[in-house]
Amino acid sequence: MKDRIIRGRAVILRDGDGNIYNNIDTDQIYHNNYLAITDISLMGQYAFGNLKGHENFHKTAQKGDIIIAGRNFGAGSSRQQAVDCFTALGISLILCESIGAIYKRNAINSGFPMICCEDILKLAAAKTGVIKDGDTIEVNIETGAIQKIENGKATAIGKAAPFSNVQLDIYETGSLFSFVPPLN
Amino acid sequence: MGYTMIEKIFKSHLVRPNDEVKPGNIVWIKLDVRSARDFGGANVVKNFNKYCKGDKVNDASKTFFTFDCQAPANTIPYANNQQVCREFAKSQGIKVYDVNAGIGSHVLIEQGLAVPGSTTVGTDSHLNIMGAVGAFGQGMGDIDIAYAMRHGATWFEIPPSIKITINGKLKYPAGAKDLTLFVLKEFGSAGLLGASVEFYGEAVETLSLHERITLSSMATEMGAIVGLIPANDAVVDYFKQRSKAGTIDHVKTDGDAVYTKEYTLDITGLKPLAAAPPSPDNVVEVDKLKEIKVDSVFIGSCTNGRFEDIKAAADIVSGKKIKGNIMAKIVPATGEVYQRMIETGVLQTLFNAGFIIASQGCGGCASGQIGMTGKNEVQISTSNRNFDGKQGDGKTYLTSPVVAAYSALNGYISYE
């Protein structure tokens, strides 16, 4: 069974004014210049290549990082590459306020974990937020519990919407193709 | 308790007939049309071969490739990807609407395949355009579509339904695009996020098919799953002439259906609108933009690439010349649209005025075959997205074909 508690370094996506980015679209995540690429291992280098201030994300990202963003993450096109580029970089989770409809399916169907938290803009706000860039946080995808880890001590700081059954099932097996309709 | 439109469509397509259809539930749905474009198509094939090697698709007669992104391919990777799709299609007995067909979503409507009440999936994020004919459409990634092709069904979380009633009459120069931008202004890019929206009211019910397409095509930019417009008699007749399906049904919401939210808007006195960069919901009145000079104009896309859209522009520029060095471009949505442009003289009118007429498809938006902008360039576009960098380094304003045509004549954003 895959780990249902995901721990990693918080990487908060902020704009030039320090506000958390909302409406990050698929062209900002993975520009249409690189759509012809079909090999996942080549996709990581283009992640956020068109998101102002984060063009070098692929160089600074570490395996296991948790990306934090605002509302409507992944708005726009249906390109799977916009999810797969994070798989390529070993990103462990995206934690955001809400997800674009198609992007959400693409993430779920490829077993890439994403979770929504209504309060994330507050929790990770520039000066007042409890989550700072680089903090270690832990998210339980089954219960939605979000914890901050400091000096080996875990503190509950918020709650996300738990994974649906379909999301958990696919996450577990890593692929939608493990299931054949009709399902019971 | 009654059902909303999306619930009725899902209910008639359940894999397990006894599934409870209510918002938040996950159900498995049969898919009437499974499609992939040249964009994403090669990855669909790759996933199919990875997960289902040697298998046949669930039903080749319901499966299609529609090439519209780079039509014809002008880069080697795209040419290779299209060929991958063609070879897979041949081995599976799947029909390909090749590079001369046009925008896939429009072709599926013209061919009478996506009929009112049906379910269609494809790799085009604007496939929810099917809402225009009272049908469900969902753009998907390539894993999703490979699965849909293999199994003919997939899971959906039943979205909440929102009812939007729009009263008032559209008055020229305002049209369906202005109505659409008005809705975007009201709700923003996330105000309807994840919802199935149903449009009602005088302003919507009187729209003809091409205008319904404009409104429903931008459900994506509204963040909605789909923007459904109940089919009227004209839409049903359209499909009776084109579809091989026996009967075409009006899918209507039940009288006692429950909506998560209901809104009423009024468009009386609506003036032409534009979405200023950098987002489709950054909507302002064209009157407030009149100082802005225009370098290029694009008329087309799945939002405004129908014959009527292009004719509206032709009527305005007829007998005139576009201003100075403005680069003005037309991309018909489909081959059928192009043919009508030829037959009616619209093509000649536009050519005489100085427009470039490109081949049918997504060339104005998708991969910049005719659509990229340079730094500081101001582009007026009838398409649906103006995100930073999407169409180049310039600034893109989204407007109606009427505003685009006048802007081409005047050299600044205008509608008279």
Coordinates of C-alpha atoms in Angstrom, one line a residue:
Chain A
M1 CA 0.0 0.0 0.0
K2 CA 1.2 3.5 -0.9
D3 CA 1.9 5.9 1.9
R4 CA -1.3 7.9 2.7
I5 CA 0.7 10.5 4.7
I6 CA 2.8 12.7 2.4
R7 CA 5.6 14.7 3.9
G8 CA 7.7 17.2 2.1
R9 CA 9.2 20.7 1.8
A10 CA 6.6 23.4 1.2
V11 CA 7.3 25.3 -2.0
I12 CA 4.8 28.2 -2.2
L13 CA 4.1 29.7 -5.6
R14 CA 4.0 33.5 -5.2
D15 CA 3.8 36.3 -7.7
G16 CA 6.0 39.4 -7.7
D17 CA 3.9 41.0 -5.0
G18 CA 4.3 38.0 -2.7
N19 CA 0.7 36.9 -3.1
I20 CA 0.0 33.2 -3.8
Y21 CA -0.7 32.7 -7.5
N22 CA -4.4 31.9 -8.4
N23 CA -5.5 30.6 -11.8
I24 CA -2.1 29.2 -12.8
D25 CA -3.0 27.9 -16.3
T26 CA -1.6 25.0 -18.2
D27 CA 0.4 27.3 -20.5
Q28 CA 2.2 28.7 -17.5
I29 CA 2.8 25.2 -16.1
Y30 CA 3.8 23.6 -19.4
H31 CA 4.0 25.9 -22.5
N32 CA 2.4 24.8 -25.7
N33 CA 5.9 25.0 -27.4
Y34 CA 6.7 21.6 -25.9
L35 CA 3.5 19.7 -26.5
A36 CA 5.0 17.3 -29.0
I37 CA 7.1 15.7 -26.3
T38 CA 5.8 12.3 -25.3
D39 CA 8.6 11.1 -23.0
I40 CA 7.8 11.9 -19.4
S41 CA 11.5 12.0 -18.4
L42 CA 12.0 15.0 -20.7
M43 CA 9.0 17.1 -19.3
G44 CA 10.4 18.2 -15.9
Q45 CA 12.7 20.8 -17.4
Y46 CA 9.7 22.8 -18.7
A47 CA 7.6 22.9 -15.4
F48 CA 6.5 26.5 -14.7
G49 CA 8.8 27.6 -17.6
N50 CA 6.2 30.3 -18.4
L51 CA 5.2 31.3 -14.8
K52 CA 6.8 34.6 -13.9
G53 CA 9.4 34.3 -11.1
H54 CA 9.4 30.5 -11.2
E55 CA 11.0 29.8 -14.6
N56 CA 13.9 28.0 -12.8
F57 CA 11.6 25.8 -10.8
H58 CA 13.0 22.6 -12.4
K59 CA 16.5 23.5 -11.0
T60 CA 15.4 24.4 -7.5
A61 CA 12.8 21.7 -7.0
Q62 CA 13.7 18.7 -4.9
K63 CA 12.3 15.2 -5.0
G64 CA 9.4 15.1 -2.5
D65 CA 8.5 18.8 -2.6
I66 CA 4.9 19.8 -1.9
I67 CA 3.8 22.6 -4.2
I68 CA 1.3 25.1 -2.6
A69 CA -0.9 27.3 -4.9
G70 CA -4.2 29.2 -4.8
R71 CA -7.5 28.7 -6.6
N72 CA -8.2 27.1 -10.0
F73 CA -4.7 25.5 -10.3
G74 CA -4.3 24.0 -13.8
A75 CA -7.0 26.0 -15.6
G76 CA -7.0 25.8 -19.3
S77 CA -5.9 23.0 -21.7
S78 CA -6.2 19.3 -21.4
R79 CA -2.5 18.6 -21.8
Q80 CA -1.4 15.7 -19.6
Q81 CA 2.2 17.0 -19.7
A82 CA 1.1 19.7 -17.3
V83 CA 0.7 17.0 -14.7
D84 CA 3.4 14.6 -15.9
C85 CA 6.1 17.3 -15.6
F86 CA 5.6 17.2 -11.8
T87 CA 5.8 13.5 -11.8
A88 CA 9.0 13.8 -13.7
L89 CA 10.5 16.1 -11.0
G90 CA 9.3 13.8 -8.2
I91 CA 6.9 16.4 -6.7
S92 CA 5.1 14.5 -3.9
L93 CA 1.8 16.6 -3.7
I94 CA 0.1 19.7 -4.9
L95 CA -1.9 21.5 -2.2
C96 CA -4.1 24.2 -3.5
E97 CA -7.5 25.9 -2.9
S98 CA -9.1 24.4 -6.0
I99 CA -8.2 22.6 -9.2
G100 CA -9.2 23.2 -12.9
A101 CA -11.8 20.5 -13.9
I102 CA -9.7 18.8 -16.6
Y103 CA -6.4 19.1 -14.7
K104 CA -8.1 17.4 -11.7
R105 CA -9.0 14.4 -13.8
N106 CA -5.6 14.2 -15.3
A107 CA -3.9 14.2 -11.9
I108 CA -6.3 11.6 -10.5
N109 CA -6.1 9.3 -13.5
S110 CA -2.3 9.2 -13.5
G111 CA -2.2 8.6 -9.7
F112 CA -0.6 12.0 -9.1
P113 CA -1.7 13.3 -5.7
M114 CA -3.4 16.7 -5.5
I115 CA -5.5 17.9 -2.6
C116 CA -7.7 21.0 -2.0
C117 CA -7.8 23.1 1.2
E118 CA -10.2 26.0 1.4
D119 CA -8.0 27.9 3.8
I120 CA -4.7 27.5 1.9
L121 CA -4.4 31.2 0.9
K122 CA -4.6 32.1 4.6
L123 CA -2.4 29.3 5.8
A124 CA 0.4 30.2 3.5
A125 CA -0.2 34.0 3.3
A126 CA 3.0 36.0 2.9
K127 CA 3.4 37.5 6.4
T128 CA 0.7 36.1 8.5
G129 CA 0.6 32.5 7.2
V130 CA 1.6 29.6 9.4
I131 CA 3.2 27.8 6.5
K132 CA 6.5 29.4 5.3
D133 CA 8.4 28.6 2.2
G134 CA 10.7 25.7 3.0
D135 CA 8.8 24.4 6.0
T136 CA 8.2 20.7 6.3
I137 CA 4.6 19.8 6.2
E138 CA 2.6 16.6 6.2
V139 CA -0.7 15.9 4.6
N140 CA -2.9 12.9 5.3
I141 CA -4.7 12.3 2.0
E142 CA -7.3 9.9 3.6
T143 CA -8.3 12.3 6.4
G144 CA -7.2 15.6 5.0
A145 CA -5.2 16.5 8.1
I146 CA -2.4 19.0 7.5
Q147 CA 0.4 19.2 10.0
K148 CA 3.6 21.3 10.2
I149 CA 6.7 19.5 11.4
E150 CA 9.1 21.6 13.5
N151 CA 12.0 20.2 15.5
G152 CA 10.5 16.8 15.2
K153 CA 7.2 17.9 16.6
A154 CA 4.0 17.8 14.5
T155 CA 1.4 20.6 14.9
A156 CA -2.1 20.4 13.3
I157 CA -2.6 23.5 11.2
G158 CA -5.5 22.8 8.9
K159 CA -7.7 20.4 7.0
A160 CA -8.0 19.6 3.3
A161 CA -10.8 17.7 1.6
P162 CA -9.9 14.0 1.8
F163 CA -9.4 12.0 -1.4
S164 CA -12.5 10.5 -2.9
N165 CA -12.7 6.7 -3.2
V166 CA -11.9 6.8 -6.9
Q167 CA -8.9 9.1 -6.3
L168 CA -7.6 6.8 -3.5
D169 CA -8.1 3.6 -5.6
I170 CA -6.3 5.0 -8.6
Y171 CA -3.5 6.6 -6.5
E172 CA -3.0 3.2 -4.9
T173 CA -2.5 1.4 -8.2
G174 CA -1.0 4.3 -10.0
S175 CA -3.3 4.1 -13.0
L176 CA -6.9 4.3 -14.1
F177 CA -6.2 1.3 -16.3
S178 CA -6.2 -1.0 -13.2
F179 CA -10.0 -0.7 -13.3
V180 CA -12.5 -2.0 -15.9
P181 CA -16.1 -0.9 -16.0
P182 CA -18.6 -1.8 -14.8
L183 CA -17.2 -1.6 -11.4
N184 CA -18.9 -2.7 -8.2
Chain B
M1 CA -37.1 15.1 -6.6
G2 CA -36.4 15.9 -10.2
Y3 CA -33.1 15.9 -12.1
T4 CA -31.1 18.7 -13.7
M5 CA -29.9 18.4 -17.4
I6 CA -26.5 17.0 -16.6
E7 CA -28.1 14.5 -14.2
K8 CA -30.6 13.4 -16.9
I9 CA -27.9 13.0 -19.4
F10 CA -25.8 11.0 -17.0
K11 CA -28.8 8.9 -15.9
S12 CA -29.4 7.8 -19.5
H13 CA -25.8 6.8 -19.8
L14 CA -25.2 4.9 -16.6
V15 CA -23.0 1.8 -16.8
R16 CA -24.7 0.5 -13.6
P17 CA -28.4 1.5 -14.1
N18 CA -29.1 1.7 -10.3
D19 CA -26.4 4.2 -9.4
E20 CA -27.7 7.1 -7.5
V21 CA -27.4 10.3 -9.5
K22 CA -26.8 13.2 -7.2
P23 CA -24.0 15.8 -7.0
G24 CA -20.8 14.5 -5.5
N25 CA -21.5 10.9 -6.3
I26 CA -19.1 9.1 -8.6
V27 CA -20.8 7.2 -11.4
W28 CA -19.6 5.3 -14.5
I29 CA -20.9 6.7 -17.7
K30 CA -21.1 5.3 -21.2
L31 CA -19.6 7.5 -23.9
D32 CA -21.2 8.0 -27.2
V33 CA -18.2 9.7 -28.9
R34 CA -14.5 9.1 -28.0
S35 CA -12.1 11.4 -29.8
A36 CA -8.6 12.6 -29.9
R37 CA -7.0 15.5 -31.8
D38 CA -3.5 15.6 -33.2
F39 CA -2.8 17.5 -30.0
G40 CA -2.6 14.7 -27.4
G41 CA -3.5 12.1 -29.9
A42 CA 0.0 10.5 -30.1
N43 CA 0.1 10.3 -26.3
V44 CA -3.3 8.7 -26.3
V45 CA -1.9 6.0 -28.7
K46 CA 1.2 5.7 -26.5
N47 CA -0.9 5.1 -23.4
F48 CA -3.2 2.7 -25.2
N49 CA -0.2 0.7 -26.3
K50 CA 1.3 0.8 -22.9
Y51 CA -1.7 -0.3 -20.9
C52 CA -3.7 -2.2 -23.5
K53 CA -1.2 -3.6 -26.0
G54 CA -2.8 -5.7 -28.7
D55 CA -6.4 -4.8 -27.6
K56 CA -9.1 -3.5 -29.9
V57 CA -10.8 -0.2 -29.0
N58 CA -14.3 -0.7 -27.4
D59 CA -16.2 0.4 -30.5
A60 CA -14.3 1.8 -33.6
S61 CA -17.6 3.3 -35.0
K62 CA -17.8 5.6 -32.0
T63 CA -14.1 6.5 -32.0
F64 CA -12.5 9.3 -34.0
F65 CA -9.4 11.3 -34.6
T66 CA -9.8 14.9 -35.4
F67 CA -6.7 16.8 -36.6
D68 CA -7.0 20.5 -36.0
C69 CA -4.1 21.8 -34.0
Q70 CA -1.5 21.9 -36.6
A71 CA -3.3 21.4 -39.9
P72 CA -1.3 20.5 -41.8
A73 CA 1.6 19.8 -39.5
N74 CA 4.4 22.5 -39.8
T75 CA 6.8 20.9 -37.4
I76 CA 8.4 17.5 -37.6
P77 CA 7.3 16.3 -34.2
Y78 CA 3.7 17.2 -35.0
A79 CA 3.9 15.5 -38.4
N80 CA 5.3 12.4 -36.6
N81 CA 2.5 12.5 -34.0
Q82 CA -0.2 12.8 -36.7
Q83 CA 1.3 9.8 -38.5
V84 CA 1.3 7.8 -35.2
C85 CA -2.5 8.5 -35.0
R86 CA -3.1 7.7 -38.6
E87 CA -1.4 4.3 -38.3
F88 CA -3.1 3.5 -35.1
A89 CA -6.5 4.5 -36.6
K90 CA -5.9 2.3 -39.6
S91 CA -5.0 -0.7 -37.5
Q92 CA -8.1 -0.2 -35.4
G93 CA -10.6 0.7 -38.2
I94 CA -11.1 4.2 -36.7
K95 CA -12.1 7.2 -38.9
V96 CA -9.7 10.1 -39.0
Y97 CA -11.1 13.6 -39.8
D98 CA -7.7 14.7 -41.2
V99 CA -6.1 18.1 -41.6
N100 CA -8.6 19.3 -44.1
A101 CA -11.7 18.8 -41.8
G102 CA -11.4 21.6 -39.3
I103 CA -11.9 22.1 -35.5
G104 CA -12.8 18.6 -34.2
S105 CA -15.5 19.8 -31.8
H106 CA -17.2 21.6 -34.7
V107 CA -16.8 18.7 -37.0
L108 CA -18.4 16.3 -34.5
I109 CA -21.4 18.7 -34.4
E110 CA -21.5 19.1 -38.2
Q111 CA -21.3 15.4 -38.8
G112 CA -24.3 14.9 -36.5
L113 CA -22.2 12.7 -34.1
A114 CA -22.6 14.8 -30.9
V115 CA -26.4 15.0 -30.8
P116 CA -28.5 16.7 -28.0
G117 CA -28.4 14.5 -24.9
S118 CA -25.2 12.6 -25.9
T119 CA -21.9 12.2 -24.1
T120 CA -18.6 13.1 -25.9
V121 CA -15.0 13.1 -24.7
G122 CA -11.9 14.2 -26.4
T123 CA -8.5 15.8 -25.9
D124 CA -9.8 19.3 -26.7
S125 CA -10.3 21.4 -23.5
H126 CA -13.1 23.2 -25.2
L127 CA -15.1 20.0 -25.9
N128 CA -17.7 21.2 -23.4
I129 CA -18.8 23.3 -26.4
M130 CA -21.3 20.4 -26.8
G131 CA -23.3 22.3 -24.2
A132 CA -24.4 24.4 -27.2
V133 CA -26.5 21.6 -28.5
G134 CA -27.7 20.4 -25.1
A135 CA -25.1 17.7 -24.9
F136 CA -22.4 16.8 -22.5
G137 CA -18.8 17.2 -23.6
Q138 CA -15.6 16.9 -21.6
G139 CA -12.1 17.7 -22.6
M140 CA -9.6 15.2 -21.1
G141 CA -6.0 14.3 -21.0
D142 CA -4.4 11.5 -22.9
I143 CA -4.6 8.8 -20.2
D144 CA -8.3 9.5 -19.8
I145 CA -9.0 9.3 -23.6
A146 CA -6.9 6.2 -24.1
Y147 CA -9.1 4.6 -21.4
A148 CA -12.3 5.9 -22.9
M149 CA -11.3 4.5 -26.3
R150 CA -10.5 1.1 -24.8
H151 CA -13.5 0.8 -22.5
G152 CA -16.2 3.2 -24.0
A153 CA -17.0 4.4 -20.5
T154 CA -15.3 6.2 -17.6
W155 CA -16.0 7.7 -14.2
F156 CA -17.4 11.1 -13.5
E157 CA -18.1 12.9 -10.3
I158 CA -21.6 14.4 -10.8
P159 CA -21.1 18.1 -10.6
P160 CA -23.5 20.5 -8.9
S161 CA -25.9 22.3 -11.2
I162 CA -26.2 26.1 -11.4
K163 CA -29.0 27.8 -13.2
I164 CA -28.3 31.1 -14.9
T165 CA -31.3 33.0 -16.4
I166 CA -30.3 35.9 -18.7
N167 CA -33.1 38.3 -19.5
G168 CA -33.2 41.1 -22.1
K169 CA -32.5 41.3 -25.8
L170 CA -29.2 41.6 -27.5
K171 CA -29.0 44.7 -29.6
Y172 CA -26.4 45.2 -32.3
P173 CA -23.4 45.9 -32.2
A174 CA -23.6 43.7 -29.0
G175 CA -23.8 40.0 -29.9
A176 CA -23.3 36.5 -28.4
K177 CA -19.6 37.1 -27.7
D178 CA -20.5 40.2 -25.6
L179 CA -23.1 38.2 -23.8
T180 CA -20.5 35.5 -23.1
L181 CA -17.9 38.1 -21.8
F182 CA -20.7 39.6 -19.7
V183 CA -21.2 36.3 -18.0
L184 CA -17.4 35.9 -17.5
K185 CA -17.3 39.4 -16.0
E186 CA -20.1 38.4 -13.6
F187 CA -18.7 35.2 -12.4
G188 CA -14.9 35.4 -13.0
S189 CA -12.8 32.4 -14.0
A190 CA -13.6 30.4 -10.9
G191 CA -17.1 31.6 -9.9
L192 CA -18.7 28.6 -11.6
L193 CA -15.7 26.2 -11.0
G194 CA -16.6 22.6 -11.3
A195 CA -20.3 23.2 -11.9
S196 CA -22.7 22.2 -14.7
V197 CA -24.3 25.5 -15.7
E198 CA -27.7 25.6 -17.5
F199 CA -28.5 28.8 -19.4
Y200 CA -32.1 30.1 -19.7
G201 CA -33.9 33.3 -20.4
E202 CA -34.9 35.3 -23.5
A203 CA -31.3 36.4 -24.3
V204 CA -30.2 32.7 -24.5
E205 CA -33.3 31.0 -25.9
T206 CA -33.3 33.3 -29.0
L207 CA -29.6 32.5 -29.8
S208 CA -29.0 30.5 -33.0
L209 CA -26.6 27.6 -33.1
H210 CA -23.4 29.5 -33.9
E211 CA -24.2 31.9 -31.1
R212 CA -24.9 29.1 -28.7
I213 CA -21.5 27.7 -29.6
T214 CA -19.9 31.0 -28.7
L215 CA -21.5 31.0 -25.2
S216 CA -20.9 27.3 -24.4
S217 CA -17.3 27.3 -25.8
M218 CA -16.2 29.6 -23.0
A219 CA -17.7 27.5 -20.2
T220 CA -14.0 26.4 -19.9
E221 CA -12.8 29.9 -19.2
M222 CA -15.7 30.2 -16.6
G223 CA -14.2 27.2 -14.9
A224 CA -17.4 25.3 -15.5
I225 CA -17.6 21.6 -16.4
V226 CA -20.1 22.4 -19.1
G227 CA -22.5 25.3 -20.1
L228 CA -25.7 23.6 -21.2
I229 CA -28.3 25.3 -23.4
P230 CA -31.4 23.2 -23.9
A231 CA -31.8 22.4 -27.6
N232 CA -34.6 24.3 -29.3
D233 CA -36.5 23.1 -32.4
A234 CA -34.0 24.7 -34.7
V235 CA -31.1 22.7 -33.1
V236 CA -33.1 19.5 -33.1
D237 CA -33.9 20.0 -36.8
Y238 CA -30.2 20.6 -37.5
F239 CA -29.4 17.2 -36.2
K240 CA -32.4 15.5 -37.8
Q241 CA -30.9 16.4 -41.1
R242 CA -27.3 15.4 -40.2
S243 CA -27.5 12.6 -37.7
K244 CA -27.8 8.9 -38.3
A245 CA -29.4 8.5 -34.9
G246 CA -33.0 7.5 -35.1
T247 CA -34.6 10.1 -32.9
I248 CA -33.2 13.4 -31.5
D249 CA -34.5 14.3 -28.1
H250 CA -34.8 17.6 -26.3
V251 CA -33.3 16.9 -22.9
K252 CA -35.1 19.2 -20.5
T253 CA -34.5 19.7 -16.9
D254 CA -37.3 18.5 -14.6
G255 CA -39.6 21.1 -13.1
D256 CA -38.6 20.2 -9.6
A257 CA -34.9 19.8 -10.2
V258 CA -32.7 21.2 -7.5
Y259 CA -29.9 23.7 -8.3
T260 CA -27.0 24.5 -6.0
K261 CA -27.4 28.1 -7.0
E262 CA -29.7 30.2 -9.3
Y263 CA -28.8 33.6 -10.7
T264 CA -30.7 36.0 -12.9
L265 CA -28.8 38.5 -15.1
D266 CA -30.1 41.2 -17.4
I267 CA -28.3 42.3 -20.6
T268 CA -30.6 45.2 -21.5
G269 CA -28.4 48.0 -22.9
L270 CA -25.3 45.7 -23.2
K271 CA -22.5 47.4 -25.1
P272 CA -19.6 45.6 -26.8
L273 CA -17.1 44.1 -24.4
A274 CA -13.5 43.0 -24.5
A275 CA -11.4 40.8 -22.2
A276 CA -8.2 42.7 -21.7
P277 CA -5.0 40.8 -20.9
P278 CA -4.0 38.8 -19.1
S279 CA -7.2 36.8 -18.5
P280 CA -10.6 36.1 -20.1
D281 CA -12.5 37.4 -17.1
N282 CA -10.7 40.7 -17.1
V283 CA -13.7 42.2 -19.0
V284 CA -14.2 45.9 -19.8
E285 CA -16.4 47.9 -22.1
V286 CA -14.8 48.5 -25.5
D287 CA -15.7 52.2 -25.0
K288 CA -13.0 52.4 -22.3
L289 CA -10.3 51.0 -24.6
K290 CA -10.6 53.3 -27.5
E291 CA -7.2 54.8 -27.2
I292 CA -5.6 51.5 -27.8
K293 CA -4.0 51.0 -31.1
V294 CA -4.2 47.6 -32.8
D295 CA -1.4 45.8 -34.7
S296 CA -3.1 42.5 -35.6
V297 CA -6.6 41.0 -35.8
F298 CA -7.6 37.4 -35.7
I299 CA -11.1 36.2 -36.4
G300 CA -11.8 32.5 -35.9
S301 CA -11.4 29.8 -33.2
C302 CA -13.9 27.4 -31.8
T303 CA -15.6 30.4 -30.1
N304 CA -16.1 32.5 -33.2
G305 CA -15.1 30.6 -36.3
R306 CA -18.5 29.8 -37.7
F307 CA -19.7 31.1 -41.1
E308 CA -22.0 33.6 -39.5
D309 CA -19.1 35.0 -37.4
I310 CA -16.9 35.5 -40.4
K311 CA -19.7 36.9 -42.5
A312 CA -20.4 39.5 -39.8
A313 CA -16.9 40.7 -40.3
A314 CA -17.1 40.5 -44.1
D315 CA -20.2 42.7 -44.0
I316 CA -18.3 45.4 -42.1
V317 CA -15.2 45.4 -44.3
S318 CA -17.0 45.0 -47.6
G319 CA -15.6 47.5 -50.1
K320 CA -13.1 48.9 -47.6
K321 CA -9.5 48.3 -46.8
I322 CA -8.0 47.4 -43.4
K323 CA -5.9 50.2 -41.9
G324 CA -2.2 50.6 -42.7
N325 CA 0.0 47.7 -41.7
I326 CA -2.5 45.8 -39.6
M327 CA -2.1 42.1 -40.0
A328 CA -5.6 40.7 -40.2
K329 CA -6.2 37.0 -40.2
I330 CA -9.2 34.7 -40.7
V331 CA -9.3 31.0 -39.8
P332 CA -12.6 29.2 -40.7
A333 CA -13.6 26.6 -38.1
T334 CA -14.2 23.9 -40.6
G335 CA -14.0 22.9 -44.3
E336 CA -17.8 23.4 -44.4
V337 CA -17.4 27.0 -43.2
Y338 CA -14.7 27.6 -45.8
Q339 CA -16.9 26.2 -48.5
R340 CA -19.7 28.6 -47.6
M341 CA -17.3 31.5 -47.6
I342 CA -16.3 30.6 -51.2
E343 CA -19.9 30.0 -52.4
T344 CA -21.2 33.3 -50.9
G345 CA -18.4 35.5 -51.9
V346 CA -17.4 36.2 -48.3
L347 CA -13.9 34.9 -49.0
Q348 CA -13.5 37.4 -51.9
T349 CA -14.8 40.3 -49.8
L350 CA -12.3 39.6 -47.0
F351 CA -9.4 39.0 -49.4
N352 CA -10.2 42.3 -51.1
A353 CA -10.2 44.1 -47.8
G354 CA -6.7 42.8 -47.1
F355 CA -7.3 39.8 -44.8
I356 CA -5.2 36.7 -44.9
I357 CA -7.4 33.6 -45.1
A358 CA -5.8 30.5 -43.5
S359 CA -6.8 26.9 -43.8
Q360 CA -9.6 25.6 -41.5
G361 CA -8.7 24.5 -37.9
C362 CA -7.2 25.9 -34.7
G363 CA -4.3 27.7 -36.4
G364 CA -5.2 31.0 -34.7
C365 CA -4.8 29.7 -31.2
A366 CA -3.3 26.3 -30.8
S367 CA 0.3 26.3 -31.9
G368 CA 0.6 29.7 -33.4
Q369 CA 0.5 28.7 -37.1
I370 CA -0.8 32.2 -37.8
G371 CA -1.3 33.4 -34.2
M372 CA 1.9 34.4 -32.4
T373 CA 2.4 38.0 -31.3
G374 CA 5.7 39.9 -30.8
K375 CA 6.6 42.0 -27.8
N376 CA 4.4 45.1 -27.5
E377 CA 2.1 43.9 -30.3
V378 CA -1.6 44.4 -29.6
Q379 CA -3.8 41.7 -31.0
I380 CA -7.6 41.7 -31.2
S381 CA -8.7 38.1 -31.2
T382 CA -12.2 36.5 -31.3
S383 CA -10.8 33.4 -29.6
N384 CA -11.3 32.5 -25.9
R385 CA -7.9 32.8 -24.2
N386 CA -5.5 35.7 -23.6
F387 CA -3.3 34.3 -20.9
D388 CA 0.2 35.8 -20.8
G389 CA 2.5 34.1 -23.3
K390 CA -0.2 31.9 -24.8
Q391 CA -0.2 33.6 -28.2
G392 CA 3.3 35.1 -28.0
D393 CA 4.8 38.1 -26.1
G394 CA 2.2 40.6 -27.2
K395 CA -1.1 41.6 -25.6
T396 CA -4.3 39.9 -26.7
Y397 CA -7.8 41.4 -26.3
L398 CA -10.7 39.0 -26.8
T399 CA -13.7 40.5 -28.6
S400 CA -16.6 39.7 -31.0
P401 CA -16.0 39.5 -34.7
V402 CA -17.8 42.8 -35.1
V403 CA -15.3 44.6 -32.8
A404 CA -12.4 42.7 -34.5
A405 CA -13.6 43.8 -38.0
Y406 CA -14.0 47.5 -37.0
S407 CA -10.7 47.5 -35.2
A408 CA -9.0 46.2 -38.4
L409 CA -10.6 49.1 -40.3
N410 CA -9.9 51.8 -37.8
G411 CA -6.6 50.8 -36.4
Y412 CA -7.8 51.0 -32.8
I413 CA -10.2 49.0 -30.7
S414 CA -13.7 50.1 -31.8
Y415 CA -17.2 49.0 -33.0
E416 CA -18.3 51.6 -35.4

